[in-house]
Short mmCIF file of C-alpha atoms in Angstrom, two decimals:
data_model
loop_
_atom_site.label_atom_id
_atom_site.label_comp_id
_atom_site.label_asym_id
_atom_site.label_seq_id
_atom_site.Cartn_x
_atom_site.Cartn_y
_atom_site.Cartn_z
CA ASP P 1 0.00 0.00 0.00
CA GLN P 2 1.87 3.02 -1.32
CA GLN P 3 0.99 5.98 0.87
CA VAL P 4 3.23 8.36 -1.04
CA LYS P 5 3.10 8.31 -4.82
CA GLN P 6 5.17 9.89 -7.53
CA ASN P 7 3.31 9.03 -10.67
CA SER P 8 5.89 10.32 -13.13
CA PRO P 9 8.90 8.02 -13.23
CA SER P 10 10.84 10.41 -15.44
CA LEU P 11 10.90 14.02 -16.58
CA SER P 12 13.04 15.89 -19.12
CA VAL P 13 13.36 19.65 -19.27
CA GLN P 14 15.57 22.10 -21.09
CA GLU P 15 18.25 23.94 -19.17
CA GLY P 16 16.95 27.25 -17.85
CA ARG P 17 13.32 26.16 -17.83
CA ILE P 18 11.22 25.18 -14.84
CA SER P 19 11.14 21.60 -13.55
CA ILE P 20 8.01 20.57 -11.67
CA LEU P 21 8.04 17.30 -9.78
CA ASN P 22 4.81 16.07 -8.25
CA CYS P 23 3.95 13.92 -5.28
CA ASP P 24 0.62 12.71 -3.90
CA TYR P 25 -0.13 11.15 -0.54
CA THR P 26 -3.08 9.35 0.95
CA ASN P 27 -2.64 9.64 4.71
CA SER P 28 -4.24 12.81 6.08
CA MET P 29 -2.14 12.44 9.25
CA PHE P 30 1.04 13.31 7.36
CA ASP P 31 2.20 16.74 8.38
CA TYR P 32 5.87 16.89 7.45
CA PHE P 33 7.18 16.46 3.94
CA LEU P 34 10.65 16.30 2.49
CA TRP P 35 12.30 16.13 -0.89
CA TYR P 36 15.50 14.21 -1.43
CA LYS P 37 17.81 14.15 -4.40
CA LYS P 38 19.77 11.07 -5.32
CA TYR P 39 22.67 10.63 -7.70
CA PRO P 40 23.64 7.16 -8.92
CA ALA P 41 25.65 5.11 -6.42
CA GLU P 42 25.06 7.67 -3.69
CA GLY P 43 22.58 7.89 -0.85
CA PRO P 44 19.76 10.40 -1.01
CA THR P 45 20.59 13.92 0.13
CA PHE P 46 18.10 16.21 1.78
CA LEU P 47 16.89 19.04 -0.44
CA ILE P 48 13.99 20.90 1.14
CA SER P 49 11.16 20.29 3.57
CA ILE P 50 7.78 21.73 4.47
CA SER P 51 5.46 21.31 7.41
CA SER P 52 1.71 21.31 7.09
CA ILE P 53 1.37 24.72 8.72
CA LYS P 54 2.79 26.22 5.53
CA ASP P 55 1.79 25.96 1.92
CA LYS P 56 5.09 27.10 0.44
CA ASN P 57 8.76 26.91 1.32
CA GLU P 58 11.51 28.38 -0.79
CA ASP P 59 15.26 27.81 -0.78
CA GLY P 60 17.15 29.37 -3.63
CA ARG P 61 16.11 27.76 -6.89
CA PHE P 62 13.96 25.20 -5.09
CA THR P 63 10.39 25.78 -3.94
CA VAL P 64 8.04 23.23 -2.46
CA PHE P 65 4.29 23.78 -2.57
CA LEU P 66 1.84 21.92 -0.37
CA ASN P 67 -1.87 21.59 -1.10
CA LYS P 68 -3.31 19.82 1.94
CA SER P 69 -6.85 19.62 0.64
CA ALA P 70 -5.62 17.81 -2.47
CA LYS P 71 -2.98 15.85 -0.54
CA HIS P 72 -0.47 16.99 -3.11
CA LEU P 73 2.94 18.56 -3.03
CA SER P 74 5.25 19.69 -5.77
CA LEU P 75 8.85 20.69 -6.11
CA HIS P 76 9.72 23.51 -8.50
CA ILE P 77 13.25 24.05 -9.71
CA VAL P 78 13.86 27.35 -11.45
CA PRO P 79 16.00 27.70 -13.47
CA SER P 80 16.87 24.06 -14.07
CA GLN P 81 20.54 23.22 -14.49
CA PRO P 82 22.22 20.10 -15.89
CA GLY P 83 23.59 19.36 -12.40
CA ASP P 84 20.02 18.97 -11.21
CA SER P 85 19.75 15.74 -13.20
CA ALA P 86 19.07 13.10 -10.54
CA VAL P 87 16.32 11.04 -9.02
CA TYR P 88 14.05 13.01 -6.71
CA PHE P 89 12.18 11.33 -3.87
CA CYS P 90 9.42 12.85 -1.82
CA ALA P 91 8.82 11.59 1.70
CA ALA P 92 6.17 12.13 4.33
CA SER P 93 5.85 11.62 8.03
CA ALA P 94 3.22 12.03 10.69
CA SER P 95 4.46 13.76 13.80
CA TYR P 96 3.06 10.96 15.94
CA GLY P 97 5.54 8.51 14.53
CA ASN P 98 9.05 8.23 13.30
CA GLN P 99 8.50 6.36 10.09
CA PHE P 100 9.02 8.13 6.83
CA TYR P 101 7.16 7.01 3.76
CA PHE P 102 8.89 7.53 0.47
CA GLY P 103 7.64 7.75 -3.07
CA THR P 104 9.21 5.70 -5.85
CA GLY P 105 11.14 8.65 -7.23
CA THR P 106 11.16 10.74 -10.40
CA SER P 107 14.23 10.76 -12.59
CA LEU P 108 14.88 14.29 -13.80
CA THR P 109 17.05 14.95 -16.83
CA VAL P 110 18.00 18.55 -17.58
CA ILE P 111 19.09 18.88 -21.19
CA PRO P 112 21.85 21.43 -21.84
CA GLY R 1 32.67 15.94 9.96
CA ALA R 2 32.25 12.64 8.17
CA GLY R 3 28.87 11.62 6.88
CA VAL R 4 27.06 8.33 7.30
CA SER R 5 29.16 5.43 6.09
CA GLN R 6 28.08 1.92 5.18
CA SER R 7 29.98 -1.25 4.49
CA PRO R 8 30.37 -3.18 2.38
CA SER R 9 29.38 -1.10 -0.62
CA ASN R 10 28.56 -4.25 -2.56
CA LYS R 11 27.78 -7.75 -1.38
CA VAL R 12 27.10 -10.77 -3.53
CA THR R 13 25.99 -13.88 -1.69
CA GLU R 14 24.42 -17.22 -2.36
CA LYS R 15 20.86 -18.01 -1.45
CA GLY R 16 20.64 -19.38 2.07
CA LYS R 17 23.72 -17.63 3.41
CA ASP R 18 23.66 -15.02 6.18
CA VAL R 19 24.86 -11.45 5.60
CA GLU R 20 25.71 -8.56 7.87
CA LEU R 21 25.48 -4.95 6.76
CA ARG R 22 27.10 -2.22 8.78
CA CYS R 23 26.20 1.42 9.30
CA ASP R 24 28.29 4.12 10.97
CA PRO R 25 26.07 7.14 11.63
CA ILE R 26 27.15 10.72 12.01
CA SER R 27 28.72 11.21 15.43
CA GLY R 28 26.19 12.43 17.97
CA HIS R 29 23.14 11.47 15.97
CA THR R 30 20.62 9.82 18.25
CA ALA R 31 18.34 8.30 15.66
CA LEU R 32 19.30 5.69 13.09
CA TYR R 33 17.13 4.26 10.34
CA TRP R 34 17.45 1.35 7.96
CA TYR R 35 15.69 1.36 4.60
CA ARG R 36 15.89 -0.71 1.49
CA GLN R 37 15.24 0.13 -2.10
CA SER R 38 14.33 -2.67 -4.41
CA LEU R 39 14.50 -2.21 -8.17
CA GLY R 40 11.67 0.04 -9.31
CA GLN R 41 10.40 0.57 -5.80
CA GLY R 42 10.52 3.46 -3.40
CA LEU R 43 12.47 3.47 -0.21
CA GLU R 44 11.00 0.95 2.22
CA PHE R 45 11.35 1.58 5.94
CA LEU R 46 12.82 -1.36 7.86
CA ILE R 47 13.68 -0.32 11.41
CA TYR R 48 14.40 2.71 13.53
CA PHE R 49 16.73 3.08 16.53
CA GLN R 50 16.55 5.70 19.23
CA GLY R 51 19.90 5.32 20.93
CA ASN R 52 20.40 1.58 21.29
CA SER R 53 16.74 0.64 21.45
CA ALA R 54 14.46 -0.04 18.53
CA PRO R 55 10.98 1.30 19.29
CA ASP R 56 9.82 0.63 15.78
CA LYS R 57 10.59 -2.70 14.13
CA SER R 58 7.40 -2.73 12.12
CA GLY R 59 9.10 -2.61 8.76
CA LEU R 60 11.22 -5.73 9.07
CA PRO R 61 9.85 -7.99 6.33
CA SER R 62 10.39 -11.28 8.13
CA ASP R 63 12.02 -12.87 11.15
CA ARG R 64 15.09 -13.49 9.02
CA PHE R 65 15.87 -9.80 9.42
CA SER R 66 17.31 -8.39 12.62
CA ALA R 67 19.27 -5.34 13.60
CA GLU R 68 21.17 -4.09 16.56
CA ARG R 69 22.90 -0.92 17.59
CA THR R 70 25.64 -0.74 20.16
CA GLY R 71 27.00 2.21 22.07
CA GLY R 72 24.45 4.47 20.46
CA SER R 73 26.57 4.42 17.35
CA VAL R 74 27.29 1.59 14.92
CA SER R 75 24.39 -0.51 13.71
CA THR R 76 24.37 -3.91 12.05
CA LEU R 77 21.54 -5.26 9.92
CA THR R 78 21.62 -9.04 9.67
CA ILE R 79 19.74 -11.08 7.12
CA GLN R 80 19.68 -14.79 7.76
CA ARG R 81 19.12 -17.45 5.11
CA THR R 82 19.05 -14.86 2.34
CA GLN R 83 16.54 -15.19 -0.47
CA GLN R 84 16.69 -13.75 -3.96
CA GLU R 85 13.92 -11.27 -3.11
CA ASP R 86 16.26 -9.77 -0.50
CA SER R 87 18.34 -8.32 -3.34
CA ALA R 88 18.17 -4.54 -2.99
CA VAL R 89 20.13 -1.49 -1.94
CA TYR R 90 20.09 -1.19 1.85
CA LEU R 91 20.32 2.40 3.03
CA CYS R 92 21.09 3.69 6.47
CA ALA R 93 20.26 7.17 7.67
CA SER R 94 20.84 9.07 10.89
CA SER R 95 19.40 12.20 12.41
CA ARG R 96 20.17 14.34 15.43
CA LEU R 97 16.93 13.91 17.25
CA ALA R 98 13.81 11.87 17.04
CA GLY R 99 10.82 11.28 19.16
CA ARG R 100 7.10 11.71 19.40
CA GLY R 101 6.04 14.93 17.80
CA TYR R 102 9.42 15.70 16.34
CA THR R 103 10.99 14.92 13.06
CA ASP R 104 14.47 15.82 11.94
CA THR R 105 16.31 15.75 8.66
CA GLN R 106 17.89 12.41 7.91
CA TYR R 107 21.31 12.07 6.39
CA PHE R 108 21.79 8.99 4.29
CA GLY R 109 24.74 6.75 3.70
CA PRO R 110 25.65 5.57 0.19
CA GLY R 111 23.99 2.21 0.70
CA THR R 112 25.00 -1.43 0.38
CA ARG R 113 23.97 -3.17 -2.80
CA LEU R 114 23.06 -6.74 -1.91
CA THR R 115 22.74 -9.34 -4.64
CA VAL R 116 21.50 -12.79 -3.71
CA LEU R 117 22.23 -15.37 -6.39
#
């Protein structure tokens, strides 16, 4: 039972354009969300997070948007750079527990 | 300081053998997590340690899997009588703090790729 879903396994964008990665979740108790970036043969690295008291969090080129009513979050990368090419995972947690639920990842390719 | 390290980086074993995977978390990190990523799947939670105790073992897929953590630091994930479906990348992560009502950013190791023939 996949509680966090990333329905797009891959995405290609041109350098300089916006990349939008989407994530949906089913558990209304989730209140903390994270995005991780993973290069081949490396562990995931933390990118950005958002708690449910906010609907937007921005860090440089990366912005995460949270729509609680739709149980949907998205990661925007503007402008996209070739070095952003990686697999992006979203993850969710409920503050009552310590388990994080991860999506299956979206492979982003930024074309120079 | 150093990040989370895992060893070995790759492990090939025969079905039925036991394997031990090691994780060295970031010094001072209280919480330690084990995950695995099977081909085409998302990260699957296995077990979580707070200090040396494991309050959440709910993700261990079978009784062939066990884990321990000693001295609040190094953790070992043991898989007994390995099966081909155990083939995956096993990832360890640590975080500074954990507990009810609190979540903290996890820092991941590079993983151990386990192949069971």
